[in-house]
Amino acid sequence: MDLAIKIEAIRTQLHEHAHRYYVLDEPQIPDAEYDKLFQELQALEAAHPELQTPDSPTQRVGGKPLDAFASVRHAVPMLSIRTETDTEATGAQAFDARVRKELGLLELEPPVEYVAELKFDGLAMNLRYEAGVLVQAATRGDGETGEDVTQNIRTVGQIPLRLVSPALGTGVSSLPPEGARFALGGGSGVTSLAVPPILEVRGEVYMRRDDFEALNDKQRAKIAAGAKGEKTFVNPRNAAAGAVRQLDPNIAAQRPLSFFAYGLGEVTPAEQGGPNFDSHYAMLQTLKSWGFPVSGHTCIATGAPDLVAFHQRMGAERDSLPFDIDGVVYKVNPIALQRQLGFVTREPRWAVAHKYPAQEQLTTVQAIEVQVGRTGKLTPVAKLAPVFVGGVTVTNATLHNEDEARRKDVRVGDTVIVRRAGDVIPEVVSVLADKRVEGAEQFTMPRHCPVCDSAAVREEGEADYRCTGGLFCSAQRKQAILHYAQRRAVEVDGLGDKLVEQLVDAQVIKTLPDLYRLGLMALANLDRMAEKSADNLLQALEKSKQTTLPRFLFGLGIRHVGEATAKALASHFGKLDNVIEASVEKLLEVSDVGPIVALSIRTFFDQAHNREVVEQLRACGVTWAEGEPATQAPKPLAGKTFVLTGTFPNLSRDQAKDMLEAAGAKVAGSVSKKTDFVVAGAEAGSKLEKAQTLGIVLLDEAAMLAMLPTQESL
Ligand code: IVH
């Protein structure tokens, strides 16, 4: 019948586009186009419910809430794997030695071939396909019996609802093999294998770190708006587990989950036409050709040295991965050898998990200190009993502000879970309520600055308390000096926080210009300051006097005036005095300056002591080339947002940033839907991945340079 064929044709297209979007990160059509097709299918199915099928892409959006999950007995038990006890790289050698011994291999014999994989920190899932259609998804449970979570798993975009045999196929066959050493797995021609009638694929359902952060942001907003029964999640694994075990699939559909395949369950036997893999790696490549996401970090490793190298390499890369891993997994690659090795009790002898230091640890809160930032912002910080977490020793964790500290209800003496994963700063994720010591008091924000005792105020609509002491406050003064001296501001090489601390505490420096009045004597009198370093500092100070107007303006530390605004002000007004005298109206004419920023600049220069600081700095010899107020320089990239990632062949990141900004572009720190271009160099990490997911235009250094105006036209 015509209509049935039409519906099937739309479904096939949608399956293919979903695969390209979620698994390959190479969308071929705009989101709106996909949505249109999807809506067309929805309408057709609504008009003809008899043509509805469980593998239709419309089934990804949820369904009726359940009372409980049904039990599923696994056709093949879901085993776990042994964890190598030696957490050092030598653990890999221990595993190799055991495997070789079991196989009766002597030292002179060739090395064993392994597959090295990541150990994803999520939850194991068994996906059952019959005739290529997803019919059931089950959790591991106790290994024998799990829970039927099919409804929820259907909402995961990366999990195919229907498999297509590449040889017969509609598109998923054109996958380039990801591992260069593909042929070593012994599976020549595997990508043309047909999908067997029964196929169970096993892998890990997990949540990406950025999806986790975004989910928690959403949860926090709901809590702030007074929603009842909402909570934030402790880590991506808990969030993923919560989503999978959610009885209401509509809620599950809103929790962004991802999937990696790493193994098989029940499969039609070879005698009955099922696949006959000769290696684990060939099996993974085939799963990929059938539409499953397989991690690109999976690789063939020859002998113990390759395993050790993999463990070390992934240990170093762990922080920059877009998802949590808790270790790596080694598996013997040839299936014949796996058979020979067999199992001990319930664990295969041919695989082992080799863990990394945990990213979460228990520790205790020794104190809650309040730190004062450059603009007077007061930040509560939990001082922790030192704890080794995520590869570093952590002694501090920010509690952000009063509301956050209250929400988590962290108290002195509490036992807390600290998490450090990726490049995210260490965080207290939760308090163990039953370990609370009696009499522990709730944290309250001080109403006075802990450093200078000036009043601390929290303005209407703001989350932060601020010390009102300004440069009277030595904490703010220290931060102001460090801000002025930083590399992207006026740059005083070698003036670090320890030194500034000493200089301010010893009252050698009270205001910024005092920096330029430092003499060798005063410096040499400081603790731990050798004459040589004192001399170097004086030279660095001398050098810093020759600067540029944008650097100087940025270095003054005017609230809301970041580097980009400082540059815009400098090119708009040309001369410092023009900025100092500009009215709020005039300031508003500068691109990128809004009312809050304009007012902040005006207020800063209205204060006599700030103008005095500027005059004295000039009197001390700080100087720059002043320009003319802007004549319209060409700004071909105005309105465009760039993100830079990785290492470029010729330019430093700062140089690239300067050049883009000079051409009118905005350079942002993270990739979002608003990003127009991502310039990627060598070893680009999660930003590149995110850009690919969002379908943002990627450039290399040369392509970026080609977009800039030539020198003559500037
Ligand atoms: S293989 C028989 N490979 O770690 C082999 N497991 O006990 C079965 N896991 O709960 C597991 N990443 O959920 C395997 N690349 C990977 C894995 C992995 C994570 C989890 C799995 C299981 C536990 C191992």
XYZ file of C-alpha atoms and ligand atoms in Angstrom:
738
model
C 0.000 0.000 0.000
C 1.201 3.424 -0.946
C 0.930 5.096 2.412
C 2.769 2.336 4.256
C 5.616 2.660 1.787
C 5.697 6.404 2.167
C 5.811 6.153 5.965
C 8.592 3.600 5.758
C 10.551 5.844 3.421
C 10.344 8.756 5.867
C 11.380 6.508 8.742
C 14.387 5.271 6.811
C 15.460 8.835 6.092
C 15.022 9.853 9.728
C 16.992 6.821 10.959
C 19.817 7.710 8.663
C 19.867 11.369 9.652
C 19.729 10.473 13.346
C 22.738 8.214 12.844
C 24.642 10.942 11.048
C 23.762 13.484 13.704
C 24.166 11.507 16.928
C 26.767 8.901 16.088
C 28.883 10.289 13.267
C 28.650 13.957 14.284
C 28.171 14.782 10.608
C 24.660 16.071 10.118
C 23.700 16.348 6.464
C 20.557 18.428 6.805
C 19.683 21.394 9.042
C 17.794 20.668 12.261
C 14.708 22.399 10.893
C 14.628 20.052 7.924
C 14.820 17.052 10.252
C 12.038 18.480 12.394
C 9.834 18.930 9.337
C 10.258 15.303 8.278
C 9.674 14.200 11.850
C 6.443 16.173 12.105
C 5.243 14.811 8.818
C 5.765 11.285 10.111
C 4.043 12.117 13.405
C 1.020 13.430 11.532
C 0.832 10.374 9.278
C 1.110 7.996 12.231
C -1.516 9.906 14.175
C -3.914 9.611 11.250
C -3.088 5.916 10.774
C -2.330 4.361 14.155
C -2.410 0.901 12.574
C 0.823 1.789 10.776
C 2.649 2.734 13.981
C 5.721 0.562 14.791
C 7.908 0.384 17.898
C 11.039 1.226 15.903
C 9.593 4.432 14.490
C 11.701 7.533 15.265
C 8.567 9.058 16.804
C 8.903 6.513 19.623
C 11.990 8.329 20.898
C 9.962 11.007 22.609
C 8.648 9.050 25.566
C 5.405 7.302 26.331
C 3.175 6.415 29.277
C 4.667 6.359 32.767
C 5.177 2.892 34.268
C 4.409 1.621 37.776
C 7.484 -0.553 37.859
C 10.011 -2.076 35.493
C 9.524 -5.662 34.353
C 12.341 -8.143 35.038
C 14.379 -9.463 32.161
C 16.329 -12.682 32.336
C 19.491 -12.264 30.273
C 19.875 -14.906 27.564
C 23.624 -14.718 28.187
C 24.641 -13.553 31.689
C 26.138 -10.081 31.893
C 29.479 -10.704 33.510
C 31.713 -8.216 35.155
C 35.447 -8.073 34.785
C 38.263 -8.368 37.230
C 39.868 -5.139 38.392
C 43.638 -5.080 38.293
C 44.724 -4.331 41.843
C 47.961 -2.614 40.836
C 46.839 0.882 39.862
C 50.291 1.847 38.544
C 51.128 1.293 34.877
C 52.749 -1.982 35.930
C 49.232 -3.376 36.374
C 49.132 -3.811 32.606
C 52.289 -5.933 32.736
C 50.787 -8.090 35.473
C 47.722 -8.785 33.299
C 49.863 -9.614 30.260
C 51.999 -11.945 32.370
C 48.905 -13.812 33.620
C 47.494 -14.143 30.102
C 50.792 -15.461 28.723
C 51.105 -17.943 31.555
C 47.581 -19.270 31.008
C 48.281 -19.616 27.299
C 51.561 -21.371 28.057
C 53.543 -18.831 26.071
C 57.263 -18.665 26.649
C 59.243 -15.471 26.779
C 60.601 -15.842 23.271
C 57.195 -16.244 21.723
C 55.421 -13.347 20.010
C 53.454 -10.817 22.016
C 49.709 -11.233 22.574
C 47.442 -8.862 20.704
C 44.991 -6.901 22.826
C 42.300 -4.290 22.357
C 42.642 -1.360 24.741
C 39.393 0.458 25.525
C 38.215 3.142 27.893
C 36.280 2.139 30.967
C 33.277 4.392 30.649
C 31.726 5.517 33.901
C 28.047 4.902 33.282
C 25.862 1.839 33.457
C 25.935 -1.358 31.463
C 23.071 -1.981 29.061
C 21.963 -4.937 26.964
C 20.238 -3.939 23.715
C 18.315 -6.699 21.998
C 17.577 -6.473 18.273
C 15.363 -8.932 16.449
C 15.397 -8.725 12.675
C 17.358 -5.507 13.095
C 14.754 -3.780 15.259
C 15.385 -2.744 18.885
C 12.940 -4.838 20.891
C 14.336 -4.602 24.402
C 16.844 -2.715 26.505
C 17.760 -4.123 29.892
C 20.029 -3.078 32.733
C 22.644 -5.461 34.069
C 20.944 -6.010 37.429
C 22.645 -8.903 39.204
C 24.053 -10.180 35.920
C 21.365 -12.862 35.536
C 18.274 -10.666 35.695
C 17.975 -6.986 34.901
C 15.211 -4.461 34.395
C 13.371 -3.707 31.196
C 14.063 -0.032 30.472
C 13.222 -0.123 26.764
C 10.956 2.939 26.831
C 13.672 5.117 28.300
C 16.442 3.783 26.125
C 14.419 4.489 22.986
C 14.779 8.183 23.832
C 18.589 8.012 23.524
C 19.459 9.486 20.134
C 22.734 7.591 19.833
C 21.063 4.206 20.166
C 19.770 2.952 16.819
C 16.160 1.829 16.804
C 16.667 -0.083 13.602
C 19.828 -1.543 12.112
C 20.728 -1.579 8.470
C 23.081 -4.095 6.922
C 25.635 -1.988 5.112
C 25.784 -4.276 2.084
C 22.068 -3.810 1.487
C 22.261 -0.480 2.935
C 21.159 3.054 3.037
C 24.105 5.069 4.035
C 25.722 3.820 7.199
C 28.095 1.661 5.158
C 30.370 4.468 4.047
C 32.116 4.652 7.416
C 35.846 5.032 7.242
C 37.446 2.611 9.699
C 38.531 4.713 12.666
C 41.537 2.697 13.799
C 44.371 2.797 11.308
C 45.337 -0.714 12.273
C 41.981 -2.157 11.362
C 43.365 -4.995 9.243
C 45.356 -6.345 12.185
C 42.122 -7.413 13.814
C 41.889 -10.011 11.108
C 38.423 -9.037 9.980
C 38.813 -8.280 6.328
C 35.498 -7.444 4.717
C 33.656 -7.322 8.024
C 31.971 -4.029 7.216
C 29.768 -5.770 4.697
C 28.366 -8.270 7.219
C 24.600 -8.562 7.374
C 22.793 -7.868 10.658
C 21.922 -11.275 12.180
C 18.279 -12.114 13.051
C 19.102 -12.014 16.772
C 21.665 -9.536 18.026
C 22.338 -8.344 21.543
C 24.759 -5.467 21.810
C 26.266 -4.509 25.146
C 27.728 -1.230 26.110
C 27.637 1.683 28.469
C 24.955 4.330 28.761
C 26.540 7.508 30.113
C 26.117 11.260 30.304
C 28.635 13.681 28.834
C 30.125 16.190 31.249
C 28.731 19.204 29.393
C 25.268 17.619 29.278
C 25.579 16.929 32.992
C 26.551 20.528 33.795
C 23.699 21.851 31.653
C 21.233 19.469 33.327
C 22.342 20.606 36.782
C 22.068 24.267 35.719
C 18.493 23.545 34.684
C 17.806 21.755 37.963
C 19.235 24.681 39.958
C 17.034 27.112 38.054
C 13.980 24.971 38.843
C 14.917 24.835 42.530
C 15.487 28.602 42.595
C 12.039 29.078 41.055
C 10.571 27.109 43.957
C 9.913 23.780 42.204
C 9.257 20.986 44.693
C 10.929 17.597 44.568
C 13.702 18.666 42.178
C 17.348 18.049 42.997
C 20.755 18.413 41.431
C 22.805 15.346 40.547
C 26.053 14.413 42.198
C 27.871 13.242 39.062
C 27.192 12.211 35.456
C 26.924 8.522 36.376
C 24.195 9.130 38.958
C 22.375 11.407 36.570
C 22.534 8.742 33.853
C 21.386 6.003 36.228
C 18.525 8.217 37.417
C 17.431 8.850 33.848
C 17.548 5.166 32.889
C 15.567 4.143 35.963
C 13.025 6.912 35.530
C 9.499 5.493 35.421
C 8.244 8.404 33.353
C 9.862 8.172 29.917
C 8.959 11.802 29.205
C 11.311 12.862 31.977
C 13.937 10.386 30.764
C 13.676 11.942 27.294
C 14.801 15.281 28.739
C 17.948 13.817 30.266
C 20.624 13.748 27.573
C 22.237 10.313 27.485
C 24.925 8.846 25.247
C 26.087 5.316 24.484
C 29.221 3.357 23.585
C 29.082 -0.265 22.414
C 31.815 -2.648 23.626
C 30.506 -6.203 23.456
C 27.857 -8.763 22.542
C 25.227 -10.824 24.324
C 23.124 -13.428 22.538
C 23.719 -13.530 18.779
C 22.423 -15.912 16.102
C 25.094 -18.660 15.951
C 27.396 -18.843 12.937
C 25.905 -22.214 11.920
C 22.562 -20.480 11.551
C 23.947 -17.654 9.503
C 25.182 -15.402 12.314
C 28.513 -13.610 12.184
C 31.747 -15.380 12.964
C 34.206 -12.791 14.255
C 37.789 -13.788 14.587
C 38.707 -10.813 16.740
C 37.159 -8.450 19.245
C 38.332 -5.488 17.178
C 36.637 -6.800 14.035
C 33.439 -7.203 16.040
C 33.629 -3.578 17.213
C 34.186 -2.338 13.663
C 31.158 -4.297 12.533
C 29.032 -2.841 15.323
C 30.129 0.537 14.080
C 29.123 -0.295 10.541
C 25.691 -1.309 11.859
C 25.222 2.114 13.371
C 26.456 1.821 16.966
C 28.767 4.423 18.509
C 32.153 2.832 19.226
C 34.734 4.961 21.009
C 37.444 6.362 18.767
C 39.928 5.773 21.584
C 39.660 2.010 21.138
C 42.853 0.605 19.689
C 44.847 -2.523 19.107
C 47.778 -2.962 21.498
C 50.585 -5.413 20.934
C 51.968 -6.863 24.141
C 52.430 -5.248 27.551
C 54.385 -2.160 26.378
C 51.447 -0.964 24.254
C 49.040 -1.510 27.158
C 51.272 0.484 29.487
C 51.521 3.268 26.904
C 47.731 3.331 26.483
C 47.197 3.500 30.243
C 49.596 6.434 30.491
C 48.293 8.268 27.448
C 44.662 8.032 28.499
C 45.612 8.949 32.058
C 47.055 12.185 30.686
C 44.091 12.781 28.382
C 41.450 11.830 30.919
C 40.733 15.394 32.014
C 40.151 16.635 28.503
C 37.723 13.880 27.488
C 34.103 15.006 27.197
C 32.956 12.209 29.537
C 34.095 10.521 32.762
C 36.120 7.335 32.662
C 37.222 5.445 35.731
C 39.944 3.472 34.015
C 40.822 1.529 30.900
C 39.937 -2.041 29.899
C 42.259 -4.500 28.174
C 40.805 -7.405 26.205
C 42.609 -10.200 24.401
C 41.853 -9.541 20.733
C 41.802 -12.940 18.938
C 38.549 -14.743 19.760
C 40.358 -18.097 19.545
C 42.625 -17.011 22.407
C 39.634 -15.703 24.401
C 38.060 -19.187 24.102
C 41.274 -20.828 25.199
C 41.496 -18.574 28.254
C 37.867 -19.011 29.315
C 36.468 -17.891 32.665
C 37.255 -18.084 36.357
C 34.029 -18.198 38.321
C 32.122 -15.332 36.727
C 34.936 -13.318 35.227
C 36.648 -13.767 31.869
C 40.376 -14.420 32.052
C 40.830 -12.493 28.821
C 39.812 -9.060 30.099
C 40.738 -6.786 32.958
C 39.816 -3.296 34.170
C 42.732 -1.070 35.073
C 41.548 1.872 37.109
C 42.694 5.449 37.560
C 42.568 7.356 40.835
C 38.964 8.075 41.770
C 37.406 11.405 40.814
C 35.397 11.481 44.008
C 36.628 11.134 47.563
C 35.410 11.587 51.092
C 37.053 14.195 53.237
C 36.160 16.580 56.062
C 35.602 20.310 56.151
C 38.098 21.916 58.508
C 36.902 25.478 58.067
C 34.882 27.694 55.799
C 36.913 30.736 54.819
C 35.646 33.791 53.055
C 37.981 35.093 50.342
C 37.927 38.592 48.896
C 38.319 39.060 45.153
C 39.554 42.006 43.107
C 36.156 43.623 42.856
C 35.418 42.918 46.518
C 33.377 39.818 45.830
C 33.259 37.559 48.886
C 33.561 33.849 48.110
C 33.066 31.159 50.755
C 35.669 28.425 50.362
C 35.636 25.084 52.169
C 39.051 24.251 53.592
C 39.363 20.488 53.366
C 41.499 17.860 54.980
C 43.894 17.192 52.052
C 42.554 14.477 49.793
C 43.889 12.908 46.576
C 41.132 13.115 44.001
C 41.167 13.019 40.196
C 44.950 12.909 40.227
C 45.702 15.940 42.429
C 45.670 16.802 46.110
C 42.740 19.039 46.890
C 42.582 21.263 49.967
C 40.057 23.900 48.863
C 36.655 23.778 47.232
C 34.672 26.849 46.356
C 31.143 27.120 47.695
C 30.499 29.958 45.197
C 28.181 32.191 47.220
C 25.836 32.281 50.168
C 22.908 30.629 48.377
C 25.042 27.776 47.050
C 26.644 27.225 50.476
C 23.191 27.155 52.075
C 21.749 24.864 49.435
C 24.475 22.309 49.974
C 24.381 23.099 53.694
C 28.076 22.503 54.172
C 29.162 22.968 57.802
C 32.497 22.920 59.551
C 33.251 19.367 60.677
C 31.084 17.780 57.973
C 32.139 14.740 56.002
C 31.693 15.586 52.341
C 32.124 14.074 48.892
C 34.578 16.069 46.805
C 34.615 15.670 43.048
C 37.289 16.772 40.614
C 36.758 15.680 37.018
C 37.924 17.164 33.776
C 39.098 20.738 33.952
C 36.245 21.624 36.286
C 37.467 23.060 39.595
C 37.069 20.803 42.643
C 33.602 20.855 44.114
C 31.838 19.667 47.230
C 29.026 17.633 45.704
C 27.252 16.544 48.857
C 27.351 16.237 52.614
C 26.979 12.908 54.425
C 24.146 13.928 56.723
C 24.532 10.991 59.116
C 28.152 11.904 59.811
C 27.363 15.447 60.956
C 28.928 16.298 64.286
C 26.596 17.573 66.936
C 26.341 21.315 67.239
C 27.705 22.019 63.741
C 26.417 25.420 62.768
C 24.915 26.539 59.534
C 27.171 28.807 57.501
C 26.291 32.486 57.334
C 27.981 35.072 55.203
C 29.786 37.684 57.309
C 28.337 41.185 57.122
C 31.824 42.661 57.284
C 34.832 42.080 55.085
C 36.995 39.459 56.806
C 40.118 41.338 55.681
C 39.447 45.054 56.176
C 36.242 44.975 58.230
C 34.404 47.330 55.856
C 30.706 46.623 55.458
C 29.824 43.755 53.124
C 26.643 44.228 51.133
C 24.553 42.084 48.861
C 22.741 44.130 46.308
C 19.203 43.469 45.169
C 19.123 40.737 42.542
C 22.787 39.798 43.046
C 24.084 36.496 44.353
C 27.272 37.946 45.784
C 28.226 39.930 48.820
C 30.873 42.580 48.207
C 33.332 44.290 50.479
C 32.768 48.042 50.189
C 36.349 48.862 51.185
C 37.645 49.354 47.651
C 41.394 49.900 47.505
C 41.384 50.531 51.246
C 40.961 46.755 51.537
C 44.355 45.057 51.330
C 42.810 41.941 49.779
C 41.338 43.994 46.948
C 44.608 45.867 46.598
C 46.571 42.641 46.203
C 44.168 41.414 43.567
C 44.212 44.775 41.807
C 48.008 44.685 41.565
C 48.003 41.112 40.306
C 45.388 42.070 37.758
C 47.445 45.030 36.532
C 50.621 42.915 36.345
C 49.131 39.929 34.506
C 50.363 38.928 31.075
C 47.393 40.203 29.121
C 47.323 43.524 30.970
C 50.416 45.662 31.552
C 52.546 42.554 32.149
C 55.117 42.697 34.898
C 57.034 39.471 34.501
C 57.745 37.695 37.786
C 55.291 39.611 39.953
C 53.337 36.666 41.329
C 50.873 36.307 44.186
C 53.416 35.396 46.884
C 55.452 38.501 46.148
C 52.435 40.807 45.981
C 51.252 39.376 49.269
C 54.583 40.255 50.889
C 54.784 43.694 49.326
C 51.294 44.666 50.433
C 51.542 43.086 53.884
C 54.874 44.816 54.530
C 53.162 48.028 53.386
C 55.877 48.597 50.800
C 53.089 49.023 48.269
C 49.853 50.791 49.025
C 48.717 51.837 45.578
C 49.511 50.736 42.032
C 52.019 53.556 41.329
C 54.052 52.446 44.359
C 55.124 49.531 42.152
C 57.241 51.925 40.129
C 58.756 53.472 43.251
C 60.231 50.197 44.441
C 63.941 50.283 44.996
C 66.471 47.518 45.255
C 66.736 48.121 48.984
C 63.097 47.662 49.754
C 62.987 44.516 47.657
C 66.141 42.973 48.986
C 64.748 43.369 52.488
C 61.879 41.046 51.707
C 62.030 37.417 52.772
C 63.416 34.981 50.255
C 64.220 37.673 47.741
C 67.682 37.261 46.274
C 69.377 40.312 44.778
C 69.243 38.735 41.346
C 65.470 38.285 41.414
C 65.018 41.778 42.853
C 67.010 43.078 39.934
C 64.952 41.061 37.463
C 61.756 42.448 38.916
C 62.981 46.019 38.614
C 63.847 45.379 35.001
C 60.440 43.844 34.339
C 58.808 46.903 35.900
C 60.878 49.178 33.709
C 59.874 47.177 30.653
C 56.190 47.296 31.588
C 56.193 51.094 31.373
C 56.021 50.882 27.609
C 52.553 49.491 27.075
C 49.418 50.005 24.965
C 46.199 51.830 25.786
C 43.999 48.696 25.711
C 46.362 46.880 28.079
C 46.488 49.858 30.410
C 42.715 50.301 30.448
C 42.195 46.597 31.082
C 44.895 46.648 33.781
C 43.077 49.335 35.772
C 40.543 46.685 36.744
C 37.404 48.717 36.137
C 34.456 46.495 36.906
C 32.898 44.981 33.750
C 35.781 46.174 31.577
C 37.372 43.030 30.217
C 39.958 42.874 27.493
C 37.485 43.147 24.634
C 35.831 46.232 26.113
C 39.224 47.827 26.812
C 40.156 47.325 23.170
C 36.857 48.751 21.978
C 37.272 51.809 24.219
C 40.833 52.404 23.052
C 40.004 52.214 19.383
C 36.862 54.310 19.769
C 38.395 57.121 21.812
C 42.031 56.897 20.759
C 43.324 58.772 23.822
C 43.015 57.979 27.513
C 41.794 61.468 28.389
C 38.907 61.065 25.972
C 37.850 57.946 27.871
C 38.248 59.612 31.263
C 36.076 62.511 30.204
C 33.458 60.611 28.204
C 29.878 60.943 29.409
C 27.688 57.873 29.791
C 26.022 58.793 26.484
C 29.354 58.970 24.696
C 30.429 55.673 26.260
C 27.263 54.041 25.008
C 28.347 54.814 21.440
C 31.150 52.276 21.756
C 30.274 48.932 20.255
C 29.739 46.316 22.974
C 29.299 48.882 25.766
C 25.882 48.710 27.395
C 24.391 50.809 30.218
C 25.889 48.776 33.075
C 29.381 48.928 31.611
C 29.087 52.621 30.705
C 27.977 53.490 34.214
C 30.748 51.446 35.747
C 33.393 53.261 33.669
C 31.923 56.663 34.487
C 31.748 55.849 38.217
C 35.346 54.658 38.199
C 36.726 57.860 36.697
C 34.455 60.036 38.817
C 36.347 58.950 41.881
C 39.209 61.292 42.555
C 41.462 58.567 43.943
C 41.154 56.552 40.734
C 42.078 59.564 38.579
C 44.981 60.173 40.932
C 46.219 56.598 40.398
C 46.103 57.104 36.634
C 47.989 60.415 36.867
C 50.666 58.967 39.090
C 51.179 55.969 36.828
C 51.692 58.341 33.921
C 54.021 60.450 36.068
C 56.045 57.333 36.865
C 56.629 56.916 33.155
C 53.929 54.462 32.089
C 53.255 55.382 28.496
C 51.686 54.180 25.263
C 51.187 55.422 21.757
C 47.951 57.349 21.636
C 45.838 57.225 18.540
C 43.107 59.224 16.955
C 39.456 58.526 17.694
C 38.255 55.777 15.438
C 37.859 56.405 11.802
C 35.969 53.368 10.654
C 38.612 50.675 10.235
C 37.326 47.727 8.220
C 35.606 45.248 10.498
C 34.786 42.381 8.182
C 34.184 39.987 11.084
C 31.935 42.257 13.159
C 29.130 40.270 14.744
C 30.898 36.936 14.286
C 31.862 34.778 17.243
C 34.966 32.577 17.129
C 36.282 29.932 19.495
C 39.961 28.906 19.406
C 41.115 25.436 20.394
C 44.324 23.436 20.127
C 47.789 24.562 19.075
C 48.287 26.426 15.797
C 51.291 25.943 13.515
C 52.387 29.608 13.442
C 50.355 31.840 15.723
C 50.020 31.709 19.473
C 46.433 31.674 20.714
C 46.816 35.228 21.982
C 48.042 36.423 18.599
C 45.155 34.763 16.816
C 42.742 36.304 19.300
C 44.193 39.791 18.796
C 43.971 39.499 15.025
C 40.376 38.302 15.078
C 39.329 41.033 17.464
C 41.060 43.651 15.358
C 38.839 42.528 12.501
C 35.754 43.020 14.684
C 35.152 39.409 15.740
C 34.281 38.305 19.241
C 36.452 35.501 20.641
C 34.609 33.337 23.152
C 35.959 30.736 25.553
C 33.445 27.988 24.940
C 31.444 26.582 22.062
C 27.707 27.153 21.966
C 24.978 27.483 19.398
C 25.984 31.151 19.063
C 29.486 30.247 17.867
C 29.993 30.959 14.163
C 33.460 29.466 13.658
C 35.790 27.189 15.581
C 39.467 27.493 14.699
C 41.067 24.159 15.565
C 44.771 23.441 15.828
C 46.656 20.321 16.831
C 45.323 18.368 19.814
C 42.022 20.177 19.864
C 39.858 18.595 22.544
C 36.260 18.713 23.658
C 35.600 22.104 22.041
C 36.238 20.560 18.642
C 33.929 17.659 19.433
C 31.218 19.997 20.592
C 31.596 22.115 17.444
C 31.167 19.009 15.340
C 28.081 17.970 17.261
C 26.571 21.408 16.760
C 27.569 21.499 13.109
C 29.672 24.670 13.505
C 32.042 25.631 10.685
C 35.594 24.468 11.419
C 38.657 26.384 10.260
C 42.367 25.771 10.468
C 44.890 28.551 10.972
C 45.290 29.191 7.234
C 41.549 29.375 6.628
C 41.214 31.810 9.532
C 43.985 34.041 8.191
C 42.286 34.099 4.818
C 39.226 35.681 6.435
C 41.207 38.601 7.849
C 41.693 41.838 5.967
C 45.160 42.320 4.502
C 47.539 44.663 6.312
C 47.174 47.455 3.725
C 43.444 47.700 4.164
C 43.721 48.077 7.961
S 33.557 -5.303 29.146
C 32.857 -9.639 29.914
N 34.296 -2.894 28.401
O 32.680 -1.859 33.605
C 33.202 -8.222 29.749
N 33.038 -3.096 30.406
O 32.821 -5.042 35.100
C 32.139 -7.325 30.229
N 32.543 -0.950 31.492
O 29.782 -2.992 34.580
C 32.442 -5.886 30.352
N 33.545 0.327 30.016
O 29.509 -1.596 32.554
C 33.647 -3.619 29.338
N 34.995 -0.830 27.594
C 34.346 -1.545 28.513
C 33.704 -0.952 29.624
C 33.071 -1.764 30.555
C 32.845 0.308 31.130
C 31.803 -1.290 32.708
C 30.704 -2.297 32.502
C 30.792 -3.251 33.655
C 32.091 -2.924 34.316
C 33.049 -4.087 34.179
